[in-house]
């Protein structure tokens, strides 16, 4: 089972869009995929069209299991989406998890424990949609996954955010004696203009990033927003979109990089 965190502490870079489409792309390649919504805002849960009652419901949920207050088996948290992707949804209770874990023992390993409780061989890939900030939840995602996909936008602030993310990864590696593998830095929601192209050229030529930034971009498309509003990915909403081959390529690259 390959666990991958889609993470960047900078908000608005489209982590959820990439997580959802990568999940479907991998499933289309014959893999069993579980997605975990670790973002307290629950965007991935909404992206797959799950009802608001699930996010707001006073039910056993991922937040309770991260704080050791859960009832029953973590497998019971899994729901199946209309696009046949299994999902551990977020919940409104996730807002308080960071504070609840502030002084807890082994606080950075809580997600790892939840994933370890899943039946062996259930999934080929587990994708974790991380929150848009640094903190204990992001640390949990990195430690449980040890493989990262980092979405960025073609903005001047992206380079600073990347440097912060890489520094955080190095600190986690040193603190826990682990190696973290960055599968790729994925330019996302890229507009077709000269500023974006110039920014990407700068990022791709920055020492240490040349081999990490993917040689293709996920372009900004209205269809992606429309699909999200309907609780779907492009695969369900418009499989003629010119971004479908790009998401397919991303799934193929991820598959190749972990095997």
PDB file of C-alpha atoms in Angstrom:
ATOM      1  CA  UNK A   1       0.000   0.000   0.000  1.00  0.00           C
ATOM      2  CA  UNK A   2       1.423   3.367  -1.069  1.00  0.00           C
ATOM      3  CA  UNK A   3       0.429   6.350   1.053  1.00  0.00           C
ATOM      4  CA  UNK A   4       0.893   9.789  -0.502  1.00  0.00           C
ATOM      5  CA  UNK A   5       0.187  13.177   1.050  1.00  0.00           C
ATOM      6  CA  UNK A   6      -0.841  16.047  -1.188  1.00  0.00           C
ATOM      7  CA  UNK A   7       0.446  18.995   0.780  1.00  0.00           C
ATOM      8  CA  UNK A   8       1.453  22.627   0.708  1.00  0.00           C
ATOM      9  CA  UNK A   9       1.001  24.984   3.622  1.00  0.00           C
ATOM     10  CA  UNK A  10      -0.017  27.724   1.173  1.00  0.00           C
ATOM     11  CA  UNK A  11      -3.761  27.871   0.624  1.00  0.00           C
ATOM     12  CA  UNK A  12      -5.452  28.147  -2.753  1.00  0.00           C
ATOM     13  CA  UNK A  13      -3.014  25.935  -4.664  1.00  0.00           C
ATOM     14  CA  UNK A  14      -5.616  23.297  -5.532  1.00  0.00           C
ATOM     15  CA  UNK A  15      -4.550  20.425  -3.282  1.00  0.00           C
ATOM     16  CA  UNK A  16      -8.090  19.091  -3.188  1.00  0.00           C
ATOM     17  CA  UNK A  17      -8.498  19.252  -6.961  1.00  0.00           C
ATOM     18  CA  UNK A  18      -5.307  17.260  -7.455  1.00  0.00           C
ATOM     19  CA  UNK A  19      -6.195  14.751  -4.725  1.00  0.00           C
ATOM     20  CA  UNK A  20      -9.623  14.032  -6.190  1.00  0.00           C
ATOM     21  CA  UNK A  21      -8.455  13.747  -9.789  1.00  0.00           C
ATOM     22  CA  UNK A  22      -5.374  11.710  -8.893  1.00  0.00           C
ATOM     23  CA  UNK A  23      -7.607   9.314  -6.958  1.00  0.00           C
ATOM     24  CA  UNK A  24      -9.884   8.780  -9.955  1.00  0.00           C
ATOM     25  CA  UNK A  25      -6.927   8.643 -12.350  1.00  0.00           C
ATOM     26  CA  UNK A  26      -5.280   5.883 -10.317  1.00  0.00           C
ATOM     27  CA  UNK A  27      -8.585   4.020  -9.997  1.00  0.00           C
ATOM     28  CA  UNK A  28      -8.965   4.151 -13.773  1.00  0.00           C
ATOM     29  CA  UNK A  29      -5.581   2.440 -13.998  1.00  0.00           C
ATOM     30  CA  UNK A  30      -6.987  -0.478 -12.037  1.00  0.00           C
ATOM     31  CA  UNK A  31      -5.913   0.483  -8.524  1.00  0.00           C
ATOM     32  CA  UNK A  32      -7.913   0.401  -5.306  1.00  0.00           C
ATOM     33  CA  UNK A  33      -7.782   3.898  -3.879  1.00  0.00           C
ATOM     34  CA  UNK A  34      -8.675   5.402  -0.510  1.00  0.00           C
ATOM     35  CA  UNK A  35      -8.689   9.177  -0.045  1.00  0.00           C
ATOM     36  CA  UNK A  36      -8.501  10.752   3.412  1.00  0.00           C
ATOM     37  CA  UNK A  37      -9.769  14.293   3.954  1.00  0.00           C
ATOM     38  CA  UNK A  38      -7.499  15.677   6.687  1.00  0.00           C
ATOM     39  CA  UNK A  39      -8.501  19.290   6.073  1.00  0.00           C
ATOM     40  CA  UNK A  40     -10.847  20.696   8.753  1.00  0.00           C
ATOM     41  CA  UNK A  41     -12.589  22.664   5.991  1.00  0.00           C
ATOM     42  CA  UNK A  42     -13.679  19.417   4.363  1.00  0.00           C
ATOM     43  CA  UNK A  43     -13.200  20.464   0.742  1.00  0.00           C
ATOM     44  CA  UNK A  44     -12.414  16.957  -0.495  1.00  0.00           C
ATOM     45  CA  UNK A  45     -15.533  15.625   1.197  1.00  0.00           C
ATOM     46  CA  UNK A  46     -17.588  18.258  -0.616  1.00  0.00           C
ATOM     47  CA  UNK A  47     -15.667  17.748  -3.864  1.00  0.00           C
ATOM     48  CA  UNK A  48     -17.026  14.207  -4.042  1.00  0.00           C
ATOM     49  CA  UNK A  49     -20.575  15.444  -3.468  1.00  0.00           C
ATOM     50  CA  UNK A  50     -21.049  14.036   0.010  1.00  0.00           C
ATOM     51  CA  UNK A  51     -23.885  15.601   1.891  1.00  0.00           C
ATOM     52  CA  UNK A  52     -23.415  18.397   4.386  1.00  0.00           C
ATOM     53  CA  UNK A  53     -24.990  16.190   7.065  1.00  0.00           C
ATOM     54  CA  UNK A  54     -21.967  13.897   6.881  1.00  0.00           C
ATOM     55  CA  UNK A  55     -19.529  16.749   7.513  1.00  0.00           C
ATOM     56  CA  UNK A  56     -21.710  18.322  10.205  1.00  0.00           C
ATOM     57  CA  UNK A  57     -23.026  15.081  11.667  1.00  0.00           C
ATOM     58  CA  UNK A  58     -22.425  14.125  15.279  1.00  0.00           C
ATOM     59  CA  UNK A  59     -21.072  10.726  14.316  1.00  0.00           C
ATOM     60  CA  UNK A  60     -17.915   8.670  14.734  1.00  0.00           C
ATOM     61  CA  UNK A  61     -15.366  10.448  12.549  1.00  0.00           C
ATOM     62  CA  UNK A  62     -11.681  10.887  11.737  1.00  0.00           C
ATOM     63  CA  UNK A  63     -11.279  13.703  14.281  1.00  0.00           C
ATOM     64  CA  UNK A  64     -12.329  11.419  17.131  1.00  0.00           C
ATOM     65  CA  UNK A  65      -9.946   8.691  16.013  1.00  0.00           C
ATOM     66  CA  UNK A  66      -7.037  11.132  15.784  1.00  0.00           C
ATOM     67  CA  UNK A  67      -7.674  12.178  19.381  1.00  0.00           C
ATOM     68  CA  UNK A  68      -8.216   8.594  20.580  1.00  0.00           C
ATOM     69  CA  UNK A  69     -11.899   9.279  21.239  1.00  0.00           C
ATOM     70  CA  UNK A  70     -13.245   7.239  18.352  1.00  0.00           C
ATOM     71  CA  UNK A  71     -15.685   4.401  18.663  1.00  0.00           C
ATOM     72  CA  UNK A  72     -15.297   1.204  16.714  1.00  0.00           C
ATOM     73  CA  UNK A  73     -13.064   0.296  13.809  1.00  0.00           C
ATOM     74  CA  UNK A  74     -11.503   3.029  11.620  1.00  0.00           C
ATOM     75  CA  UNK A  75     -12.693   0.999   8.629  1.00  0.00           C
ATOM     76  CA  UNK A  76     -16.225   2.029   9.561  1.00  0.00           C
ATOM     77  CA  UNK A  77     -15.333   5.634   8.726  1.00  0.00           C
ATOM     78  CA  UNK A  78     -14.977   4.805   5.026  1.00  0.00           C
ATOM     79  CA  UNK A  79     -17.712   5.790   2.602  1.00  0.00           C
ATOM     80  CA  UNK A  80     -17.849   5.158  -1.143  1.00  0.00           C
ATOM     81  CA  UNK A  81     -18.328   8.116  -3.480  1.00  0.00           C
ATOM     82  CA  UNK A  82     -20.381   8.190  -6.672  1.00  0.00           C
ATOM     83  CA  UNK A  83     -17.100   7.883  -8.603  1.00  0.00           C
ATOM     84  CA  UNK A  84     -16.241   4.645  -6.770  1.00  0.00           C
ATOM     85  CA  UNK A  85     -13.468   6.221  -4.703  1.00  0.00           C
ATOM     86  CA  UNK A  86     -13.432   5.208  -1.057  1.00  0.00           C
ATOM     87  CA  UNK A  87     -13.133   8.195   1.250  1.00  0.00           C
ATOM     88  CA  UNK A  88     -12.589   8.918   4.922  1.00  0.00           C
ATOM     89  CA  UNK A  89     -14.480  12.219   5.101  1.00  0.00           C
ATOM     90  CA  UNK A  90     -13.561  15.201   7.187  1.00  0.00           C
ATOM     91  CA  UNK A  91     -15.875  16.402   9.924  1.00  0.00           C
ATOM     92  CA  UNK A  92     -16.658  19.667  11.661  1.00  0.00           C
ATOM     93  CA  UNK A  93     -14.919  18.233  14.749  1.00  0.00           C
ATOM     94  CA  UNK A  94     -11.595  18.455  12.878  1.00  0.00           C
ATOM     95  CA  UNK A  95     -11.456  22.163  13.797  1.00  0.00           C
ATOM     96  CA  UNK A  96     -10.416  21.234  17.331  1.00  0.00           C
ATOM     97  CA  UNK A  97      -7.948  18.438  16.629  1.00  0.00           C
ATOM     98  CA  UNK A  98      -4.792  20.575  16.488  1.00  0.00           C
ATOM     99  CA  UNK A  99      -5.523  22.067  19.903  1.00  0.00           C
ATOM    100  CA  UNK A 100      -6.492  18.690  21.352  1.00  0.00           C
ATOM    101  CA  UNK A 101      -3.172  17.210  20.237  1.00  0.00           C
ATOM    102  CA  UNK A 102      -1.002  20.146  21.309  1.00  0.00           C
ATOM    103  CA  UNK A 103       0.413  18.312  24.339  1.00  0.00           C
ATOM    104  CA  UNK A 104      -0.552  14.739  23.449  1.00  0.00           C
ATOM    105  CA  UNK A 105       1.918  11.891  23.386  1.00  0.00           C
ATOM    106  CA  UNK A 106       2.853  10.641  19.907  1.00  0.00           C
ATOM    107  CA  UNK A 107       0.662  13.370  18.472  1.00  0.00           C
ATOM    108  CA  UNK A 108       2.383  13.253  15.058  1.00  0.00           C
ATOM    109  CA  UNK A 109       1.666   9.530  14.612  1.00  0.00           C
ATOM    110  CA  UNK A 110      -2.094   9.507  15.066  1.00  0.00           C
ATOM    111  CA  UNK A 111      -2.926   9.309  11.351  1.00  0.00           C
ATOM    112  CA  UNK A 112      -0.284   6.605  10.905  1.00  0.00           C
ATOM    113  CA  UNK A 113      -2.086   4.570  13.570  1.00  0.00           C
ATOM    114  CA  UNK A 114      -5.446   5.025  11.841  1.00  0.00           C
ATOM    115  CA  UNK A 115      -4.046   3.915   8.475  1.00  0.00           C
ATOM    116  CA  UNK A 116      -2.263   0.965  10.111  1.00  0.00           C
ATOM    117  CA  UNK A 117      -5.609  -0.227  11.455  1.00  0.00           C
ATOM    118  CA  UNK A 118      -6.972  -0.718   7.928  1.00  0.00           C
ATOM    119  CA  UNK A 119      -7.088  -4.355   6.784  1.00  0.00           C
ATOM    120  CA  UNK A 120      -3.891  -5.349   4.995  1.00  0.00           C
ATOM    121  CA  UNK A 121      -4.173  -5.352   1.220  1.00  0.00           C
ATOM    122  CA  UNK A 122      -7.371  -3.304   1.171  1.00  0.00           C
ATOM    123  CA  UNK A 123      -5.917  -0.537  -0.979  1.00  0.00           C
ATOM    124  CA  UNK A 124      -3.108   0.038  -3.431  1.00  0.00           C
ATOM    125  CA  UNK A 125      -3.007   3.780  -2.752  1.00  0.00           C
ATOM    126  CA  UNK A 126      -4.002   5.990   0.159  1.00  0.00           C
ATOM    127  CA  UNK A 127      -4.099   9.704  -0.717  1.00  0.00           C
ATOM    128  CA  UNK A 128      -4.152  12.259   2.091  1.00  0.00           C
ATOM    129  CA  UNK A 129      -5.506  15.741   1.387  1.00  0.00           C
ATOM    130  CA  UNK A 130      -3.636  17.921   3.903  1.00  0.00           C
ATOM    131  CA  UNK A 131      -4.734  21.215   5.468  1.00  0.00           C
ATOM    132  CA  UNK A 132      -3.329  24.489   4.055  1.00  0.00           C
ATOM    133  CA  UNK A 133      -0.973  25.260   6.918  1.00  0.00           C
ATOM    134  CA  UNK A 134       1.972  23.986   8.895  1.00  0.00           C
ATOM    135  CA  UNK A 135       1.076  22.219  12.107  1.00  0.00           C
ATOM    136  CA  UNK A 136       0.324  18.903  13.715  1.00  0.00           C
ATOM    137  CA  UNK A 137      -2.168  17.729  11.067  1.00  0.00           C
ATOM    138  CA  UNK A 138       0.279  18.373   8.229  1.00  0.00           C
ATOM    139  CA  UNK A 139       3.009  16.684  10.277  1.00  0.00           C
ATOM    140  CA  UNK A 140       0.690  13.689  10.677  1.00  0.00           C
ATOM    141  CA  UNK A 141       0.132  13.555   6.924  1.00  0.00           C
ATOM    142  CA  UNK A 142       3.858  13.701   6.154  1.00  0.00           C
ATOM    143  CA  UNK A 143       4.837  11.159   8.787  1.00  0.00           C
ATOM    144  CA  UNK A 144       2.118   8.700   7.776  1.00  0.00           C
ATOM    145  CA  UNK A 145       2.876   9.039   4.068  1.00  0.00           C
ATOM    146  CA  UNK A 146       6.590   9.723   3.637  1.00  0.00           C
ATOM    147  CA  UNK A 147       5.752  10.346  -0.003  1.00  0.00           C
ATOM    148  CA  UNK A 148       4.592  13.810  -1.014  1.00  0.00           C
ATOM    149  CA  UNK A 149       3.078  15.519  -4.001  1.00  0.00           C
ATOM    150  CA  UNK A 150       3.295  19.296  -3.679  1.00  0.00           C
ATOM    151  CA  UNK A 151       0.912  21.446  -5.761  1.00  0.00           C
ATOM    152  CA  UNK A 152       1.940  25.024  -6.487  1.00  0.00           C
ATOM    153  CA  UNK A 153       0.511  27.954  -8.394  1.00  0.00           C
ATOM    154  CA  UNK A 154       2.521  30.037 -10.836  1.00  0.00           C
ATOM    155  CA  UNK A 155       2.839  32.968  -8.441  1.00  0.00           C
ATOM    156  CA  UNK A 156       5.828  34.825  -7.037  1.00  0.00           C
ATOM    157  CA  UNK A 157       4.880  33.729  -3.514  1.00  0.00           C
ATOM    158  CA  UNK A 158       5.075  30.056  -4.491  1.00  0.00           C
ATOM    159  CA  UNK A 159       8.865  29.935  -4.269  1.00  0.00           C
ATOM    160  CA  UNK A 160       8.835  31.242  -0.681  1.00  0.00           C
ATOM    161  CA  UNK A 161       6.101  28.773   0.242  1.00  0.00           C
ATOM    162  CA  UNK A 162       8.076  25.939  -1.319  1.00  0.00           C
ATOM    163  CA  UNK A 163      11.181  26.857   0.659  1.00  0.00           C
ATOM    164  CA  UNK A 164       9.134  26.813   3.868  1.00  0.00           C
ATOM    165  CA  UNK A 165       7.626  23.447   2.973  1.00  0.00           C
ATOM    166  CA  UNK A 166      11.018  21.923   2.187  1.00  0.00           C
ATOM    167  CA  UNK A 167      12.430  23.280   5.450  1.00  0.00           C
ATOM    168  CA  UNK A 168       9.538  21.695   7.354  1.00  0.00           C
ATOM    169  CA  UNK A 169      10.134  18.376   5.607  1.00  0.00           C
ATOM    170  CA  UNK A 170      13.825  18.457   6.527  1.00  0.00           C
ATOM    171  CA  UNK A 171      12.934  19.174  10.164  1.00  0.00           C
ATOM    172  CA  UNK A 172      10.537  16.226  10.247  1.00  0.00           C
ATOM    173  CA  UNK A 173      13.144  13.956   8.667  1.00  0.00           C
ATOM    174  CA  UNK A 174      15.700  14.970  11.290  1.00  0.00           C
ATOM    175  CA  UNK A 175      13.309  14.794  14.238  1.00  0.00           C
ATOM    176  CA  UNK A 176      11.939  11.341  13.428  1.00  0.00           C
ATOM    177  CA  UNK A 177      14.870   9.775  11.603  1.00  0.00           C
ATOM    178  CA  UNK A 178      12.922   9.152   8.417  1.00  0.00           C
ATOM    179  CA  UNK A 179      13.349   9.849   4.723  1.00  0.00           C
ATOM    180  CA  UNK A 180      10.594  11.717   2.905  1.00  0.00           C
ATOM    181  CA  UNK A 181      10.304  11.232  -0.855  1.00  0.00           C
ATOM    182  CA  UNK A 182       8.959  14.150  -2.891  1.00  0.00           C
ATOM    183  CA  UNK A 183       7.304  12.538  -5.894  1.00  0.00           C
ATOM    184  CA  UNK A 184       6.916  15.850  -7.648  1.00  0.00           C
ATOM    185  CA  UNK A 185       5.996  19.515  -7.471  1.00  0.00           C
ATOM    186  CA  UNK A 186       2.871  19.957  -9.582  1.00  0.00           C
ATOM    187  CA  UNK A 187       2.107  23.346 -11.175  1.00  0.00           C
ATOM    188  CA  UNK A 188      -1.660  23.701 -10.803  1.00  0.00           C
ATOM    189  CA  UNK A 189      -4.415  26.116 -11.831  1.00  0.00           C
ATOM    190  CA  UNK A 190      -1.957  27.757 -14.209  1.00  0.00           C
ATOM    191  CA  UNK A 191      -3.377  30.611 -16.331  1.00  0.00           C
ATOM    192  CA  UNK A 192      -2.161  31.070 -19.854  1.00  0.00           C
ATOM    193  CA  UNK A 193      -0.250  34.326 -19.500  1.00  0.00           C
ATOM    194  CA  UNK A 194       3.312  35.570 -19.634  1.00  0.00           C
ATOM    195  CA  UNK A 195       3.637  36.180 -15.910  1.00  0.00           C
ATOM    196  CA  UNK A 196       2.740  32.588 -15.072  1.00  0.00           C
ATOM    197  CA  UNK A 197       5.115  31.227 -17.691  1.00  0.00           C
ATOM    198  CA  UNK A 198       7.950  33.414 -16.385  1.00  0.00           C
ATOM    199  CA  UNK A 199       7.276  32.357 -12.797  1.00  0.00           C
ATOM    200  CA  UNK A 200       7.303  28.672 -13.710  1.00  0.00           C
ATOM    201  CA  UNK A 201      10.544  29.146 -15.626  1.00  0.00           C
ATOM    202  CA  UNK A 202      12.101  30.695 -12.512  1.00  0.00           C
ATOM    203  CA  UNK A 203      10.867  27.897 -10.258  1.00  0.00           C
ATOM    204  CA  UNK A 204      12.039  25.193 -12.660  1.00  0.00           C
ATOM    205  CA  UNK A 205      15.506  26.745 -12.829  1.00  0.00           C
ATOM    206  CA  UNK A 206      15.901  27.144  -9.048  1.00  0.00           C
ATOM    207  CA  UNK A 207      18.715  24.933  -7.698  1.00  0.00           C
ATOM    208  CA  UNK A 208      17.299  21.923  -5.931  1.00  0.00           C
ATOM    209  CA  UNK A 209      13.935  22.105  -7.688  1.00  0.00           C
ATOM    210  CA  UNK A 210      14.936  21.319 -11.278  1.00  0.00           C
ATOM    211  CA  UNK A 211      14.300  17.584 -10.959  1.00  0.00           C
ATOM    212  CA  UNK A 212      11.212  17.946  -8.780  1.00  0.00           C
ATOM    213  CA  UNK A 213       8.947  20.293 -10.751  1.00  0.00           C
ATOM    214  CA  UNK A 214       6.827  18.321 -13.214  1.00  0.00           C
ATOM    215  CA  UNK A 215       7.454  19.189 -16.874  1.00  0.00           C
ATOM    216  CA  UNK A 216       3.742  19.838 -17.505  1.00  0.00           C
ATOM    217  CA  UNK A 217       1.011  21.961 -15.931  1.00  0.00           C
ATOM    218  CA  UNK A 218      -2.579  21.571 -14.871  1.00  0.00           C
ATOM    219  CA  UNK A 219      -4.165  24.571 -16.525  1.00  0.00           C
ATOM    220  CA  UNK A 220      -6.857  26.755 -15.010  1.00  0.00           C
ATOM    221  CA  UNK A 221     -10.192  25.694 -16.487  1.00  0.00           C
ATOM    222  CA  UNK A 222     -13.752  26.802 -15.745  1.00  0.00           C
ATOM    223  CA  UNK A 223     -14.883  23.190 -16.074  1.00  0.00           C
ATOM    224  CA  UNK A 224     -12.921  22.277 -12.958  1.00  0.00           C
ATOM    225  CA  UNK A 225     -14.920  24.802 -10.917  1.00  0.00           C
ATOM    226  CA  UNK A 226     -18.204  23.679 -12.448  1.00  0.00           C
ATOM    227  CA  UNK A 227     -17.365  20.055 -11.708  1.00  0.00           C
ATOM    228  CA  UNK A 228     -16.555  20.899  -8.089  1.00  0.00           C
ATOM    229  CA  UNK A 229     -19.882  22.695  -7.698  1.00  0.00           C
ATOM    230  CA  UNK A 230     -21.629  19.515  -8.769  1.00  0.00           C
ATOM    231  CA  UNK A 231     -19.563  17.356  -6.445  1.00  0.00           C
ATOM    232  CA  UNK A 232     -17.696  15.687  -9.297  1.00  0.00           C
ATOM    233  CA  UNK A 233     -14.305  15.446 -10.923  1.00  0.00           C
ATOM    234  CA  UNK A 234     -13.719  16.226 -14.587  1.00  0.00           C
ATOM    235  CA  UNK A 235     -13.794  12.488 -15.234  1.00  0.00           C
ATOM    236  CA  UNK A 236     -17.510  12.499 -14.427  1.00  0.00           C
ATOM    237  CA  UNK A 237     -18.376  16.051 -15.463  1.00  0.00           C
ATOM    238  CA  UNK A 238     -16.580  16.415 -18.803  1.00  0.00           C
ATOM    239  CA  UNK A 239     -14.311  13.606 -19.913  1.00  0.00           C
ATOM    240  CA  UNK A 240     -13.548  15.570 -23.088  1.00  0.00           C
ATOM    241  CA  UNK A 241     -11.675  18.234 -21.099  1.00  0.00           C
ATOM    242  CA  UNK A 242      -8.139  18.844 -22.280  1.00  0.00           C
ATOM    243  CA  UNK A 243      -7.014  18.448 -18.671  1.00  0.00           C
ATOM    244  CA  UNK A 244      -8.064  14.791 -18.484  1.00  0.00           C
ATOM    245  CA  UNK A 245      -4.893  13.619 -20.321  1.00  0.00           C
ATOM    246  CA  UNK A 246      -2.835  15.754 -17.928  1.00  0.00           C
ATOM    247  CA  UNK A 247      -4.409  14.139 -14.861  1.00  0.00           C
ATOM    248  CA  UNK A 248      -3.922  10.740 -16.530  1.00  0.00           C
ATOM    249  CA  UNK A 249      -0.253  11.561 -17.028  1.00  0.00           C
ATOM    250  CA  UNK A 250       0.035  12.600 -13.385  1.00  0.00           C
ATOM    251  CA  UNK A 251      -1.489   9.280 -12.280  1.00  0.00           C
ATOM    252  CA  UNK A 252       0.912   7.375 -14.535  1.00  0.00           C
ATOM    253  CA  UNK A 253       3.893   9.324 -13.190  1.00  0.00           C
ATOM    254  CA  UNK A 254       2.862   8.686  -9.586  1.00  0.00           C
ATOM    255  CA  UNK A 255       2.391   4.994 -10.341  1.00  0.00           C
ATOM    256  CA  UNK A 256       5.819   4.809 -11.939  1.00  0.00           C
ATOM    257  CA  UNK A 257       7.562   6.726  -9.148  1.00  0.00           C
ATOM    258  CA  UNK A 258       6.431   4.406  -6.342  1.00  0.00           C
ATOM    259  CA  UNK A 259       7.087   1.113  -8.144  1.00  0.00           C
TER     260      UNK A 259
END
